[in-house]
Coordinates of N, CA and C in Angstrom, one line a residue:
X58 N -107.8 -176.1 23.4 CA -107.8 -177.5 24.0 C -107.7 -178.5 22.9
X59 N -108.4 -178.3 21.8 CA -108.4 -179.3 20.7 C -106.9 -179.6 20.3
X60 N -106.1 -178.5 20.1 CA -104.8 -178.7 19.6 C -103.9 -179.4 20.6
X61 N -104.1 -179.2 21.8 CA -103.3 -180.0 22.8 C -103.6 -181.4 22.8
X62 N -104.9 -181.7 22.7 CA -105.3 -183.1 22.5 C -104.8 -183.8 21.3
X63 N -104.8 -183.0 20.2 CA -104.3 -183.5 18.9 C -102.9 -183.9 19.0
X64 N -102.1 -183.1 19.6 CA -100.6 -183.4 19.8 C -100.5 -184.7 20.6
X65 N -101.2 -184.8 21.7 CA -101.1 -186.0 22.5 C -101.6 -187.2 21.7
X66 N -102.6 -187.1 20.9 CA -103.1 -188.2 20.1 C -102.0 -188.7 19.2
X67 N -101.4 -187.8 18.5 CA -100.3 -188.2 17.5 C -99.1 -188.8 18.3
X68 N -98.7 -188.3 19.4 CA -97.6 -188.8 20.1 C -97.9 -190.2 20.7
X69 N -99.1 -190.4 21.3 CA -99.3 -191.7 21.8 C -99.5 -192.8 20.7
X70 N -100.0 -192.4 19.6 CA -100.1 -193.3 18.5 C -98.7 -193.7 18.0
X71 N -97.8 -192.8 17.9 CA -96.4 -193.1 17.4 C -95.6 -193.9 18.4
X72 N -95.9 -193.7 19.7 CA -95.2 -194.4 20.7 C -95.7 -195.9 21.0
X73 N -96.9 -196.1 20.5 CA -97.5 -197.4 20.9 C -96.7 -198.6 20.5
X74 N -96.2 -198.7 19.2 CA -95.4 -199.9 18.9 C -94.2 -200.3 19.7
X75 N -93.6 -199.3 20.3 CA -92.4 -199.5 21.1 C -92.7 -199.5 22.6
X76 N -93.9 -199.3 23.0 CA -94.3 -199.3 24.4 C -94.3 -200.7 25.0
X77 N -94.1 -200.7 26.3 CA -94.1 -201.9 27.1 C -95.6 -202.3 27.2
X78 N -95.8 -203.5 27.7 CA -97.2 -204.0 27.9 C -98.1 -203.1 28.8
X79 N -97.4 -202.6 29.9 CA -98.2 -201.8 30.8 C -98.5 -200.4 30.1
X80 N -97.6 -199.9 29.4 CA -97.8 -198.6 28.7 C -98.8 -198.8 27.6
X81 N -98.8 -199.9 26.9 CA -99.8 -200.2 25.8 C -101.2 -200.2 26.4
X82 N -101.3 -200.8 27.6 CA -102.7 -200.8 28.2 C -103.1 -199.4 28.6
X83 N -102.2 -198.6 29.1 CA -102.5 -197.2 29.4 C -102.9 -196.4 28.2
X84 N -102.2 -196.6 27.1 CA -102.5 -195.9 25.8 C -103.9 -196.3 25.4
X85 N -104.2 -197.6 25.4 CA -105.6 -198.1 25.1 C -106.7 -197.4 25.9
X86 N -106.4 -197.3 27.2 CA -107.3 -196.7 28.1 C -107.6 -195.2 27.8
X87 N -106.5 -194.5 27.5 CA -106.6 -193.1 27.1 C -107.5 -193.0 25.9
X88 N -107.2 -193.8 24.9 CA -108.0 -193.7 23.6 C -109.4 -194.1 23.8
X89 N -109.7 -195.1 24.6 CA -111.1 -195.5 24.8 C -111.9 -194.4 25.6
X90 N -111.2 -193.8 26.6 CA -112.0 -192.8 27.3 C -112.1 -191.5 26.5
X91 N -111.1 -191.2 25.6 CA -111.2 -190.1 24.8 C -112.3 -190.3 23.7
X92 N -112.5 -191.5 23.3 CA -113.5 -191.8 22.3 C -114.9 -191.5 22.9
X93 N -115.1 -192.0 24.1 CA -116.4 -191.8 24.8 C -116.7 -190.3 25.1
X94 N -115.6 -189.6 25.5 CA -115.8 -188.2 25.9 C -116.0 -187.3 24.6
X95 N -115.3 -187.7 23.5 CA -115.4 -187.0 22.3 C -116.9 -187.0 21.8
X96 N -117.5 -188.1 22.0 CA -118.9 -188.2 21.5 C -119.8 -187.3 22.3
X97 N -119.4 -186.9 23.5 CA -120.1 -186.0 24.4 C -119.8 -184.5 24.1
X98 N -118.8 -184.3 23.1 CA -118.5 -182.9 22.7 C -117.3 -182.3 23.4
X99 N -116.5 -183.1 24.1 CA -115.3 -182.5 24.7 C -114.2 -182.2 23.7
X100 N -113.8 -181.0 23.6 CA -112.8 -180.6 22.6 C -111.5 -181.3 22.7
X101 N -111.0 -181.4 23.9 CA -109.7 -182.0 24.1 C -109.7 -183.5 23.6
X102 N -110.8 -184.2 24.0 CA -110.9 -185.6 23.5 C -111.1 -185.7 22.0
X103 N -111.8 -184.7 21.4 CA -111.9 -184.7 20.0 C -110.6 -184.6 19.3
X104 N -109.7 -183.7 19.9 CA -108.4 -183.5 19.4 C -107.5 -184.8 19.5
X105 N -107.7 -185.5 20.6 CA -106.9 -186.8 20.8 C -107.4 -187.8 19.7
X106 N -108.6 -187.9 19.5 CA -109.1 -188.9 18.5 C -108.7 -188.5 17.0
X107 N -108.7 -187.2 16.7 CA -108.3 -186.7 15.4 C -106.8 -186.9 15.2
X108 N -106.0 -186.7 16.3 CA -104.6 -186.9 16.2 C -104.3 -188.4 15.9
X109 N -105.0 -189.3 16.6 CA -104.8 -190.7 16.4 C -105.2 -191.1 15.0
X110 N -106.3 -190.6 14.5 CA -106.8 -190.9 13.2 C -105.8 -190.4 12.1
X111 N -105.3 -189.2 12.2 CA -104.4 -188.6 11.2 C -103.1 -189.4 11.3
X112 N -102.6 -189.7 12.4 CA -101.3 -190.5 12.5 C -101.4 -191.8 11.9
X113 N -102.6 -192.5 12.1 CA -102.8 -193.8 11.5 C -102.9 -193.7 9.9
X114 N -103.6 -192.6 9.5 CA -103.7 -192.4 8.0 C -102.3 -192.1 7.4
X115 N -101.5 -191.4 8.1 CA -100.2 -191.1 7.6 C -99.3 -192.3 7.5
X116 N -99.4 -193.2 8.5 CA -98.7 -194.4 8.5 C -99.1 -195.3 7.4
X117 N -100.4 -195.4 7.2 CA -100.9 -196.2 6.1 C -100.5 -195.7 4.7
X118 N -100.5 -194.4 4.6 CA -100.0 -193.8 3.3 C -98.6 -194.0 3.0
X119 N -97.8 -194.0 4.1 CA -96.3 -194.3 3.9 C -96.1 -195.8 3.5
X120 N -97.0 -196.7 4.0 CA -96.9 -198.1 3.6 C -97.4 -198.4 2.2
X121 N -98.1 -197.5 1.7 CA -98.6 -197.7 0.3 C -100.0 -198.4 0.3
X122 N -100.7 -198.3 1.3 CA -102.0 -199.0 1.4 C -103.1 -198.2 0.8

């Protein structure tokens, strides 16, 4: 379950900049609910949060930050 969540996290992070306003709100909702559930130990939600974190770190590394 963790790996499926990880893939989703990476994909939604990469799609966020080009998403419409409605889709951006949906992505934010997914991330906030995953954050809350990951704290409760849900493996799928932990995967989502790790995928978002790693995609953000990768983007920052490419920018040279």
